[in-house]
PDB file of C-alpha atoms (C1' of nucleotides) in Angstrom:
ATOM      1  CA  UNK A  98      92.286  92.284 112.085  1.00 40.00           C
ATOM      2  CA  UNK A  99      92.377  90.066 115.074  1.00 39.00           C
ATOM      3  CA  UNK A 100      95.016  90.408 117.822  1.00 40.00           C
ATOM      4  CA  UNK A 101      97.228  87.943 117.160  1.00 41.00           C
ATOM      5  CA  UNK A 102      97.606  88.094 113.561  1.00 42.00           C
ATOM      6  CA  UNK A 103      98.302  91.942 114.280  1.00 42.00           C
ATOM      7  CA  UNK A 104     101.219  91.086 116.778  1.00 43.00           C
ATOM      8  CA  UNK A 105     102.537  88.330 114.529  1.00 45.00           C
ATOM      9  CA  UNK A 106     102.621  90.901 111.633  1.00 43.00           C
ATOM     10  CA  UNK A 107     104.076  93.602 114.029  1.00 43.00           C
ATOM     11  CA  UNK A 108     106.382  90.718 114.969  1.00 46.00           C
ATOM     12  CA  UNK A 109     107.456  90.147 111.345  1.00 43.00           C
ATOM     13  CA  UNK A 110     107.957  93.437 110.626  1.00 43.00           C
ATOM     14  CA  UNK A 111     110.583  93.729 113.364  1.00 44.00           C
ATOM     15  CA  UNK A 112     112.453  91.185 111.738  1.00 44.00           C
ATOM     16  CA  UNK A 113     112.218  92.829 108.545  1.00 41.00           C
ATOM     17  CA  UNK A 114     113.793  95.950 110.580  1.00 41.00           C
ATOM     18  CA  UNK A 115     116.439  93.993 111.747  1.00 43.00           C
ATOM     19  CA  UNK A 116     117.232  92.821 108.266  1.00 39.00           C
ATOM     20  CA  UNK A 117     117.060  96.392 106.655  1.00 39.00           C
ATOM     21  CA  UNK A 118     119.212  97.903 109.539  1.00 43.00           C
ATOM     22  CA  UNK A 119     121.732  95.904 108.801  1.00 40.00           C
ATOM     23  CA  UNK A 120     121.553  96.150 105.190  1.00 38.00           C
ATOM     24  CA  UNK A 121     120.369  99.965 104.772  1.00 38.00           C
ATOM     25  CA  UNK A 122     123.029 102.616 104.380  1.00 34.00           C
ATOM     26  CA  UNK A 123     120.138 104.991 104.482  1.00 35.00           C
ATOM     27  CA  UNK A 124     118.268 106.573 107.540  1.00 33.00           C
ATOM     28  CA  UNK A 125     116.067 104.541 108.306  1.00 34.00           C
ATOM     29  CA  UNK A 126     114.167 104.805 111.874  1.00 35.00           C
ATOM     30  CA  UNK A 127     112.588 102.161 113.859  1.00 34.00           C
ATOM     31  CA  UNK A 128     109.906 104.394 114.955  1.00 34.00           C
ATOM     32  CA  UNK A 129     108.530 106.037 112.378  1.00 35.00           C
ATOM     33  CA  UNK A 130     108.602 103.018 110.049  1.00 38.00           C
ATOM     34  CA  UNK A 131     106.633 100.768 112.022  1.00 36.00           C
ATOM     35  CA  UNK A 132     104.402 103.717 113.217  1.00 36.00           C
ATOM     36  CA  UNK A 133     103.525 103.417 109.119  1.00 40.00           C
ATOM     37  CA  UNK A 134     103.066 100.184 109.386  1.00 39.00           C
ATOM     38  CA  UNK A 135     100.750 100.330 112.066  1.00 33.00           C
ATOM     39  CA  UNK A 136      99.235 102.453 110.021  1.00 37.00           C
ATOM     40  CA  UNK A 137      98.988 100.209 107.036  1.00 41.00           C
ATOM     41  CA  UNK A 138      97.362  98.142 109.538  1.00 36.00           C
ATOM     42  CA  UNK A 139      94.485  99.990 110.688  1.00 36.00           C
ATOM     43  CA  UNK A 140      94.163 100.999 107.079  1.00 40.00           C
ATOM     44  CA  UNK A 141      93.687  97.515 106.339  1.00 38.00           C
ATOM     45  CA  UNK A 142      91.416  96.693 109.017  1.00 35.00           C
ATOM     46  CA  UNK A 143      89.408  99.361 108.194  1.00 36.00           C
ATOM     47  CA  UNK A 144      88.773  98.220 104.109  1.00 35.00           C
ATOM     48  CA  UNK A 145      88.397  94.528 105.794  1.00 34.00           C
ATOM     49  CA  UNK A 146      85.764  95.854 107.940  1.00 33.00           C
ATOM     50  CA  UNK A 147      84.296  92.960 109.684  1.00 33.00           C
ATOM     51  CA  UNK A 148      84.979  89.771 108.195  1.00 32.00           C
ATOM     52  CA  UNK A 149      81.508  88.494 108.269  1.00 32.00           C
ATOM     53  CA  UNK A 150      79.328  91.354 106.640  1.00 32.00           C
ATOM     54  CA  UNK A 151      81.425  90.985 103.409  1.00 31.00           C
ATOM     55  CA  UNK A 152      81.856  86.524 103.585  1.00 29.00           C
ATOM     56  CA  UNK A 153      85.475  87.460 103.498  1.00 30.00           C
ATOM     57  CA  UNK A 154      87.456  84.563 104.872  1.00 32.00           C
ATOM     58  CA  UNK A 155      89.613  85.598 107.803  1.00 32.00           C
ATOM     59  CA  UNK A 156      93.293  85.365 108.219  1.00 31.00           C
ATOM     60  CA  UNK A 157      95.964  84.992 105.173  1.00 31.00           C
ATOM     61  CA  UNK A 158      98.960  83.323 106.143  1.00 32.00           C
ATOM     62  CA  UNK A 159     101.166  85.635 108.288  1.00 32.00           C
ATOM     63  CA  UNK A 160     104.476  87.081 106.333  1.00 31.00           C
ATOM     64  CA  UNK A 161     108.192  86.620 107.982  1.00 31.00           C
ATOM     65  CA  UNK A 162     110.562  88.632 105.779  1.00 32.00           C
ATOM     66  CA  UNK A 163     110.572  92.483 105.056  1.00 36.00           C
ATOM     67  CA  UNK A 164     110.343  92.091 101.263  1.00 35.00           C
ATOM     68  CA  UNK A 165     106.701  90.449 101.480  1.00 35.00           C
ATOM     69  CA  UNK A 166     105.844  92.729 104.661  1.00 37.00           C
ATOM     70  CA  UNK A 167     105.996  95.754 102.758  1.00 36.00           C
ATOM     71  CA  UNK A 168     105.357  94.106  98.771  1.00 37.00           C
ATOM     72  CA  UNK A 169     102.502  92.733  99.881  1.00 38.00           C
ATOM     73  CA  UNK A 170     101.668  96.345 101.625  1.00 39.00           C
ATOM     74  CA  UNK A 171     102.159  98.029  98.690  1.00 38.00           C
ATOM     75  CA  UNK A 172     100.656  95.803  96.258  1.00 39.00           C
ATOM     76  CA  UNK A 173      96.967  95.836  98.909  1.00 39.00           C
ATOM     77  CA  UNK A 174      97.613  99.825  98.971  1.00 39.00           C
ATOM     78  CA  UNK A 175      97.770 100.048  95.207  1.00 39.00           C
ATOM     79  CA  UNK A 176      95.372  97.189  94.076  1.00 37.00           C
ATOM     80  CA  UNK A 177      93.449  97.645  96.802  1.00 34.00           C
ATOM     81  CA  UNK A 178      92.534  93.909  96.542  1.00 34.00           C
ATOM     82  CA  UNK A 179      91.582  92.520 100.368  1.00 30.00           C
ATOM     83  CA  UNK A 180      91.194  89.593  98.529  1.00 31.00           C
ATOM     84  CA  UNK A 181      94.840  88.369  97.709  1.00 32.00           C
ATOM     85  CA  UNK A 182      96.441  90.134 100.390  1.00 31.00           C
ATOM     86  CA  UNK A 183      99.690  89.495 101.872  1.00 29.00           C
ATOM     87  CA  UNK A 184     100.246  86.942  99.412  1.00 33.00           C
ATOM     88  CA  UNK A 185     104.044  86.215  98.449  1.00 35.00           C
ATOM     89  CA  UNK A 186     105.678  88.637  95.936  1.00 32.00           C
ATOM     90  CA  UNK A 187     107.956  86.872  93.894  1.00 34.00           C
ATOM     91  CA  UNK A 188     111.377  88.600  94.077  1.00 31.00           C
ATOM     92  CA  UNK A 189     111.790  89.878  90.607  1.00 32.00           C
ATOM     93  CA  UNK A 190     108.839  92.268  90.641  1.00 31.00           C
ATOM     94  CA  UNK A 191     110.662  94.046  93.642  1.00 31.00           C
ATOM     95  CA  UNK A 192     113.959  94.554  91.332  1.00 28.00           C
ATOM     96  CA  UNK A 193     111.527  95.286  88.241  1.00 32.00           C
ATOM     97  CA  UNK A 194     108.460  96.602  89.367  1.00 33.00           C
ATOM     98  CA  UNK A 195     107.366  97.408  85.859  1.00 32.00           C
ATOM     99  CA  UNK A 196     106.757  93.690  84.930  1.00 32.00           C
ATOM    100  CA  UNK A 197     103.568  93.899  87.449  1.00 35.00           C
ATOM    101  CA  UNK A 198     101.702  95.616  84.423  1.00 37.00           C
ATOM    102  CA  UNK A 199     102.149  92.398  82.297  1.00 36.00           C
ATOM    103  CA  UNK A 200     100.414  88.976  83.345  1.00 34.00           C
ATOM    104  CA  UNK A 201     102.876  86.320  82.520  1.00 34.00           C
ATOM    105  CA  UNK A 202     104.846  87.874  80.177  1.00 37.00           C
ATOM    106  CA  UNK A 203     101.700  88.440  77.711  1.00 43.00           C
ATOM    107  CA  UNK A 204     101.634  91.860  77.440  1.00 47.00           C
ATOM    108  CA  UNK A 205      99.652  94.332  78.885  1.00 58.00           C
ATOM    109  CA  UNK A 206      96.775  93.984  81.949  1.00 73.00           C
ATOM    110  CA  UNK A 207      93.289  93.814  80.831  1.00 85.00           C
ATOM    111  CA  UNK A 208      92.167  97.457  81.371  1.00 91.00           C
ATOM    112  CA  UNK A 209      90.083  97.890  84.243  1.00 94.00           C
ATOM    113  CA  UNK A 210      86.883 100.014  84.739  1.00 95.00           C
ATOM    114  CA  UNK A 211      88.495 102.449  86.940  1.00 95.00           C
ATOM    115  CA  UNK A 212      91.356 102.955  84.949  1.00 93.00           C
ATOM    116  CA  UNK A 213      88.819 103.724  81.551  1.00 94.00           C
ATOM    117  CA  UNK A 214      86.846 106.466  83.601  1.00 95.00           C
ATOM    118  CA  UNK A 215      90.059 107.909  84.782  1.00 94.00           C
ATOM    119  CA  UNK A 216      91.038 108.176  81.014  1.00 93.00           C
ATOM    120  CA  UNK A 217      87.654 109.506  80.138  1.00 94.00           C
ATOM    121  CA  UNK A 218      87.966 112.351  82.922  1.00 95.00           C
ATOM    122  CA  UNK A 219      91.479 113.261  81.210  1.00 93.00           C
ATOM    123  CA  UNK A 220      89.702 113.703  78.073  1.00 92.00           C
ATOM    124  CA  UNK A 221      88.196 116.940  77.296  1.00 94.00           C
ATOM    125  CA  UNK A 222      86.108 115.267  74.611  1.00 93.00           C
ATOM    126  CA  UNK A 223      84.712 113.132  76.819  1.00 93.00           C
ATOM    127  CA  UNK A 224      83.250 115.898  79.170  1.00 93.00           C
ATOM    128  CA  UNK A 225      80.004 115.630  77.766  1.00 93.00           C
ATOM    129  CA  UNK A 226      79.758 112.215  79.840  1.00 94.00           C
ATOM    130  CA  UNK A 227      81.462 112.615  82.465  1.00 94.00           C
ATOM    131  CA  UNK A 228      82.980 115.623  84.573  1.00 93.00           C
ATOM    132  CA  UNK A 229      85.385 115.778  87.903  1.00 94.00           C
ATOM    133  CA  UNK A 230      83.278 117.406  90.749  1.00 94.00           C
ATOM    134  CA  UNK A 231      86.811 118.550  92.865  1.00 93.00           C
ATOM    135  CA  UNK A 232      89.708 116.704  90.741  1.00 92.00           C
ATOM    136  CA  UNK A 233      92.234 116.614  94.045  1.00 92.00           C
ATOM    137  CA  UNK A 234      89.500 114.615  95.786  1.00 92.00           C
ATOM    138  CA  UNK A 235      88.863 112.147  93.190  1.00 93.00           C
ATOM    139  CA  UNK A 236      85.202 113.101  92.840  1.00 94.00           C
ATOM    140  CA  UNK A 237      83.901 112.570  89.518  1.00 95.00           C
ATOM    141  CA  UNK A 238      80.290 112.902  88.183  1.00 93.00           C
ATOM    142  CA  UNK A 239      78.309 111.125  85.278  1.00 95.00           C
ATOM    143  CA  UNK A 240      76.566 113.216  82.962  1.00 93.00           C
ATOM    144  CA  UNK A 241      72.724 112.268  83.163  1.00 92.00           C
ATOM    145  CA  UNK A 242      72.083 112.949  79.691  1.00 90.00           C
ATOM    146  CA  UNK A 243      75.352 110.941  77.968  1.00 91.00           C
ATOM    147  CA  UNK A 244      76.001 108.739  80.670  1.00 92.00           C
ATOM    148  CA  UNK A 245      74.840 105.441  78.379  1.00 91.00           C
ATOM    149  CA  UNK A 246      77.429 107.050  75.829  1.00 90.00           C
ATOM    150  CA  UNK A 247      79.786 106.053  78.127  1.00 93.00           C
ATOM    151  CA  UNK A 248      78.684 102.922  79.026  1.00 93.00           C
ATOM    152  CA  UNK A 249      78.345 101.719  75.359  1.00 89.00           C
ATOM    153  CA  UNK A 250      82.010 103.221  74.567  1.00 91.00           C
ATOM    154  CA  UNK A 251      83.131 101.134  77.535  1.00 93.00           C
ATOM    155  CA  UNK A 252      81.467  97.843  76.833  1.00 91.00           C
ATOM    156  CA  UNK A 253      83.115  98.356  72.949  1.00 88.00           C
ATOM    157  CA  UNK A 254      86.650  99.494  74.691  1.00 89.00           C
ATOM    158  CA  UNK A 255      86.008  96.151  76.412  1.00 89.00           C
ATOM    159  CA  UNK A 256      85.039  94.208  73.300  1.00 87.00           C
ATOM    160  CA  UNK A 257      81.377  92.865  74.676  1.00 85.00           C
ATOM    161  CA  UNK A 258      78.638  91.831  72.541  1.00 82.00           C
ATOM    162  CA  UNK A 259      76.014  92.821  74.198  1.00 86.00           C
ATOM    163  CA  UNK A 260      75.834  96.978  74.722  1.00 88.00           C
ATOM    164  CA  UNK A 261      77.016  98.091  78.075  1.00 92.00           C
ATOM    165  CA  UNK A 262      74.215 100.041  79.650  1.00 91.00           C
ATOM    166  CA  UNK A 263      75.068 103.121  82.634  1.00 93.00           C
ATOM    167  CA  UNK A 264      73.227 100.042  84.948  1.00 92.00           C
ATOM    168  CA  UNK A 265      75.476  97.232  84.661  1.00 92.00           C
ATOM    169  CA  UNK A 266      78.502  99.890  84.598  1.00 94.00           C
ATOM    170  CA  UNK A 267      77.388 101.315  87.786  1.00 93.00           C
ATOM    171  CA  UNK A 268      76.814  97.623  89.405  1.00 92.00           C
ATOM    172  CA  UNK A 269      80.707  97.447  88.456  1.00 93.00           C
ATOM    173  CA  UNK A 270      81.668 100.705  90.270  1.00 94.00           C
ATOM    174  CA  UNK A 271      79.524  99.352  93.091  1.00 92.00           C
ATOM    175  CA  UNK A 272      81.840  96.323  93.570  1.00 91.00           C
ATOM    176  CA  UNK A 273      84.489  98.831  93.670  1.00 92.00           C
ATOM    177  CA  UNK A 274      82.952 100.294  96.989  1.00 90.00           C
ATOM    178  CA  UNK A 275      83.639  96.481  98.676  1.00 86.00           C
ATOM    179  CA  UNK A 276      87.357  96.863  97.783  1.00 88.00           C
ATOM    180  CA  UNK A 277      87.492 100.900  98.046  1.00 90.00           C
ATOM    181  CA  UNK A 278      88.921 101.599  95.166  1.00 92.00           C
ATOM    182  CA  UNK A 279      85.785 104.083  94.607  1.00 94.00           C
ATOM    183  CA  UNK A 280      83.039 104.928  96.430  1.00 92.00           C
ATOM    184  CA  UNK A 281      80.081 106.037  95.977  1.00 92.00           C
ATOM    185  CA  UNK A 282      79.033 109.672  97.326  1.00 90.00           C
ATOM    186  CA  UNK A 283      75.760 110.740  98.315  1.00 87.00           C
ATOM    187  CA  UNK A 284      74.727 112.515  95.584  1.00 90.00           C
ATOM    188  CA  UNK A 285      73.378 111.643  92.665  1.00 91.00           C
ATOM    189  CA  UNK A 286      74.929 109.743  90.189  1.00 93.00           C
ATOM    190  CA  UNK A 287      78.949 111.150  91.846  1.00 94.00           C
ATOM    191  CA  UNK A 288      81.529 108.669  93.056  1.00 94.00           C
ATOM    192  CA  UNK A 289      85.355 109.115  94.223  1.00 94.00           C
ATOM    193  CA  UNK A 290      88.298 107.401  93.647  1.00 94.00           C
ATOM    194  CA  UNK A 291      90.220 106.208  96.350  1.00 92.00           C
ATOM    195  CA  UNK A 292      93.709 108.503  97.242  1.00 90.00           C
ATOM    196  CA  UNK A 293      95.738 105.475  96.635  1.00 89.00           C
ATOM    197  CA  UNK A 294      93.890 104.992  92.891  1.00 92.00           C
ATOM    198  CA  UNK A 295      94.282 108.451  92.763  1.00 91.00           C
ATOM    199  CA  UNK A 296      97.952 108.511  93.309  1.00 88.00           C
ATOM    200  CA  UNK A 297      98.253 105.293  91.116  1.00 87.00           C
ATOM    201  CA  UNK A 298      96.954 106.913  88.205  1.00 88.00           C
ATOM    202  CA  UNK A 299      98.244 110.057  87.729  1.00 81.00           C
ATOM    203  CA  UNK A 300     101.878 108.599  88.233  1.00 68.00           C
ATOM    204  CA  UNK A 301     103.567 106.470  86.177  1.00 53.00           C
ATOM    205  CA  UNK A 302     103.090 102.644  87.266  1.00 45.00           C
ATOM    206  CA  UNK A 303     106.737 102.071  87.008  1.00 42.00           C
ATOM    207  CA  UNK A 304     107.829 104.718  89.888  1.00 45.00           C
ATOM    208  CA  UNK A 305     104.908 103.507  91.797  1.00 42.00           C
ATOM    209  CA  UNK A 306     106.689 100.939  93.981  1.00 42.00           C
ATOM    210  CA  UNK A 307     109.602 103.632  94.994  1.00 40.00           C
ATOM    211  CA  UNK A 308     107.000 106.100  94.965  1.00 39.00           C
ATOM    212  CA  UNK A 309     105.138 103.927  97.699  1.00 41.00           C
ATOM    213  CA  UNK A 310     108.731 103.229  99.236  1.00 40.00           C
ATOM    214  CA  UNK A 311     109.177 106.633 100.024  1.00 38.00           C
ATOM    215  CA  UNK A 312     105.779 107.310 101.770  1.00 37.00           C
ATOM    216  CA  UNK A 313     106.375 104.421 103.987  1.00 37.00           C
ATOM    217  CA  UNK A 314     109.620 104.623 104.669  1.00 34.00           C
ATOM    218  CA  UNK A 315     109.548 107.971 104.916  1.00 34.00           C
ATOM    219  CA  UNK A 316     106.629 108.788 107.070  1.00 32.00           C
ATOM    220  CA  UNK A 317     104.496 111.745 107.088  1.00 33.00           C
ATOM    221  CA  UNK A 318     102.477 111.741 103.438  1.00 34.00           C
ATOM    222  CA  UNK A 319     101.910 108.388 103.435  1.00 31.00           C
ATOM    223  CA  UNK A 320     101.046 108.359 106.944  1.00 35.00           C
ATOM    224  CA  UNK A 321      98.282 111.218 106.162  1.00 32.00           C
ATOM    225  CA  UNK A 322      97.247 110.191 103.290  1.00 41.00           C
ATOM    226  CA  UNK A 323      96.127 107.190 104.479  1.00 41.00           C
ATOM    227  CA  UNK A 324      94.277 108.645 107.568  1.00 43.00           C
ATOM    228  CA  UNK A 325      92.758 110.786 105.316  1.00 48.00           C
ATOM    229  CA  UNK A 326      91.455 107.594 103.195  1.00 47.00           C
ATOM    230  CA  UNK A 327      89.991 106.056 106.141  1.00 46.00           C
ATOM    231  CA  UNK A 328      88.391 109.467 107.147  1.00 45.00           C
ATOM    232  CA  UNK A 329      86.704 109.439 104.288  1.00 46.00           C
ATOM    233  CA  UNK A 330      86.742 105.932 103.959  1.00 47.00           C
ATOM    234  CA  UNK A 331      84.570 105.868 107.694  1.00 43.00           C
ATOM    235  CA  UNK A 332      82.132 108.000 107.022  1.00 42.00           C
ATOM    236  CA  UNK A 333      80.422 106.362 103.852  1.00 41.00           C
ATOM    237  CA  UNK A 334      81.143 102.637 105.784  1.00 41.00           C
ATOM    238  CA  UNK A 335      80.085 103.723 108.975  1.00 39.00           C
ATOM    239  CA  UNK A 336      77.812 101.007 109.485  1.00 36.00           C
ATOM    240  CA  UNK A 337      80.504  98.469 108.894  1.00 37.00           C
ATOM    241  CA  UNK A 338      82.971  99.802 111.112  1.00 36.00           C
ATOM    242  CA  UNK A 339      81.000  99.607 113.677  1.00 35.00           C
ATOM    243  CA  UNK A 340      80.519  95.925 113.355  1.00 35.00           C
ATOM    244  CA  UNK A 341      84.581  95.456 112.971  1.00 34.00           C
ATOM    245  CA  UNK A 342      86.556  94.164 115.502  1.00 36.00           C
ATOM    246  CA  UNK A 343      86.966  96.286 118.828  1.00 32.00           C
ATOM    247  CA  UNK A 344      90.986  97.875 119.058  1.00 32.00           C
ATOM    248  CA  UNK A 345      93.467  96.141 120.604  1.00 30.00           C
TER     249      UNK A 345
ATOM    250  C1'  DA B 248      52.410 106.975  88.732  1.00 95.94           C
ATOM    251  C1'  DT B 249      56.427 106.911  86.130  1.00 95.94           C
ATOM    252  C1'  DC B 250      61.080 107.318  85.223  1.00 95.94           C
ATOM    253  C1'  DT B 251      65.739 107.337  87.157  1.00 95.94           C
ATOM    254  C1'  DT B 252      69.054 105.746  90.277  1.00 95.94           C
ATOM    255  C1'  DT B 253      70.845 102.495  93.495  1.00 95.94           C
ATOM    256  C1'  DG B 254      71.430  97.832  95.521  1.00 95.94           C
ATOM    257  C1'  DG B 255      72.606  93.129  95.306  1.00 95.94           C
ATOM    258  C1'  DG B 256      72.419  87.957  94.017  1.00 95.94           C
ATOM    259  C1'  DA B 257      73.739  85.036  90.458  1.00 95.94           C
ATOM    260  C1'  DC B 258      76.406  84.199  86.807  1.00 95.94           C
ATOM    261  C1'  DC B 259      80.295  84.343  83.286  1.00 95.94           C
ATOM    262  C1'  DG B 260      84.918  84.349  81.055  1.00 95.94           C
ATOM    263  C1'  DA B 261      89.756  84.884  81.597  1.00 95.94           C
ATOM    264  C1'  DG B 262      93.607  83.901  84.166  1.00 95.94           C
ATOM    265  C1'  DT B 263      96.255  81.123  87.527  1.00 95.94           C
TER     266       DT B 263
ATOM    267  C1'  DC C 228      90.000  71.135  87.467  1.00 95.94           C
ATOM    268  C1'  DA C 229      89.167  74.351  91.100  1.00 95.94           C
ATOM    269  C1'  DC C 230      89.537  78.820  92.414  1.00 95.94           C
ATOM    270  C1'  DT C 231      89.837  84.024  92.130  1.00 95.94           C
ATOM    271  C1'  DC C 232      89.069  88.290  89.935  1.00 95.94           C
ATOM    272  C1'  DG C 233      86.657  91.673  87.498  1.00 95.94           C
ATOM    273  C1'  DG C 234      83.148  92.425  85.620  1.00 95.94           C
ATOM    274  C1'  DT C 235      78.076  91.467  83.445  1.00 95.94           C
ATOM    275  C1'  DC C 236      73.122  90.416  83.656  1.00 95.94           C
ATOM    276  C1'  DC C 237      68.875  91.069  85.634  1.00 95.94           C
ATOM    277  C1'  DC C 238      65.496  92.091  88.987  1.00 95.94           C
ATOM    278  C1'  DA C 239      63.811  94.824  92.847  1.00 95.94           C
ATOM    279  C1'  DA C 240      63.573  98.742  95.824  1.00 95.94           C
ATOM    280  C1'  DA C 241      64.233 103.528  96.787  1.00 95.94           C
ATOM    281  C1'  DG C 242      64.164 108.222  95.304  1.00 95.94           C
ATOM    282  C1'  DA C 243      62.940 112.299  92.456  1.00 95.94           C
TER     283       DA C 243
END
DNA sequence: ATCTTTGGGACCGAGT
DNA sequence: CACTCGGTCCCAAAGA
């Protein structure tokens, strides 16, 4: 993230402190709050990498209240989307999170790929095809022998035509990589879910907003958890990084 | 040398 | 109608 957007965010977000002190009754502290979002911000920077390598255009519009500050923080952390980031969060998802599973009031969100090997990972019958490596981690592993299985139980979850092959499947967990929401580790045919996919899916979506609430607001975990991301996060995109902008 | 796995450009359909 | 998102298709290269 370049310079000035980063002190015209860290700008914003003192606003948005002055406009929660006055209206918290809770504890909330300067310091370790916008420590967190400093740390959002790194985070961020980090899964932008630099601009250019990806053809990601630079610089959304910059935010000016505390309700988009940390919506739009929480909806990049969960989605994971560097595409739409920062974007304005209309104010009813904020008093109803649970609306953000529907897409204009027409029931449920198309199920993503992530979301369908999660499921399959839950399900003992689906163990032939794929396995978790170390479950806390995220790391999951296709089955070499029933991997297509799962591929062609995907494509009909998904309602294709055509068969879904392990190929095209994987080309869709390798977009994933771009946004982070899973990587790919070195080994063969093992990936990993992101911590904040992780966290997302094992909770239920509903809580997820307070559940993100508390993290930032209250500092440590979410703080950790994030630097543990981007540890991991660094090491398979070394490359990038070091093409990303120099600190600050 | 062959089969499997990974990488990536181009494209598509749904949604906004 | 243009644009974005989340895949899907297909070909090529790397690896076992």
């Amino acid at each position: 993230m370049a310079c000035a957007e980063q002190d015209k965010l860290g700008q914003a977000f003192e606003d948005a402190f002055e406009v929660l002190r006055q209206h918290s009754t809770g504890d909330f502290q300067y310091s370790s709050d916008y420590k967190n979002y400093l740390a959002f911000i790194n985070h961020r920077s980090h899964i932008r990498g630099n601009s250019n390598s990806y053809g990601v255009q630079p610089a959304e519009e910059p935010i000016y209240n505390w309700r988009t500050v940390i919506n739009s923080a929480t909806d990049l952390y969960f989605e994971g989307n560097i595409h739409q980031s920062l974007q304005n969060i209309p104010e009813n998802q904020l008093v109803q999170p649970a609306l953000l599973q529907q897409k204009g009031g027409k029931g449920r969100k198309k199920l993503r790929l992530f979301e369908y090997l999660h499921e399959s990972l839950c399900n003992p019958e689906m163990a032939s095809c794929i396995q978790w490596i170390d479950q806390t981690k995220g790391i999951f592993q296709f089955v070499s022998k029933n991997k297509e299985k799962l591929a062609q139980l995907w494509g009909k979850r998904k309602g294709n035509r055509k068969t879904m092959t392990y190929q095209k499947m994987a080309r869709a967990l390798r977009n994933y990589g771009r946004t982070g929401e899973i990587i790919k580790i070195r080994r063969k045919l093992t990936y990993q879910f992101s911590e904040a996919i992780l966290q997302r899916l094992s909770a239920p979506y509903f809580l997820e907003k307070e559940i993100f609430y508390s993290q930032y607001v209250q500092p440590d975990q979410g703080y950790l958890s994030l630097n543990n991301w981007n540890a991991n996060y660094n090491y398979t995109y070394a490359n990038y990084h070091e093409l990303s902008h120099p600190d600050c």
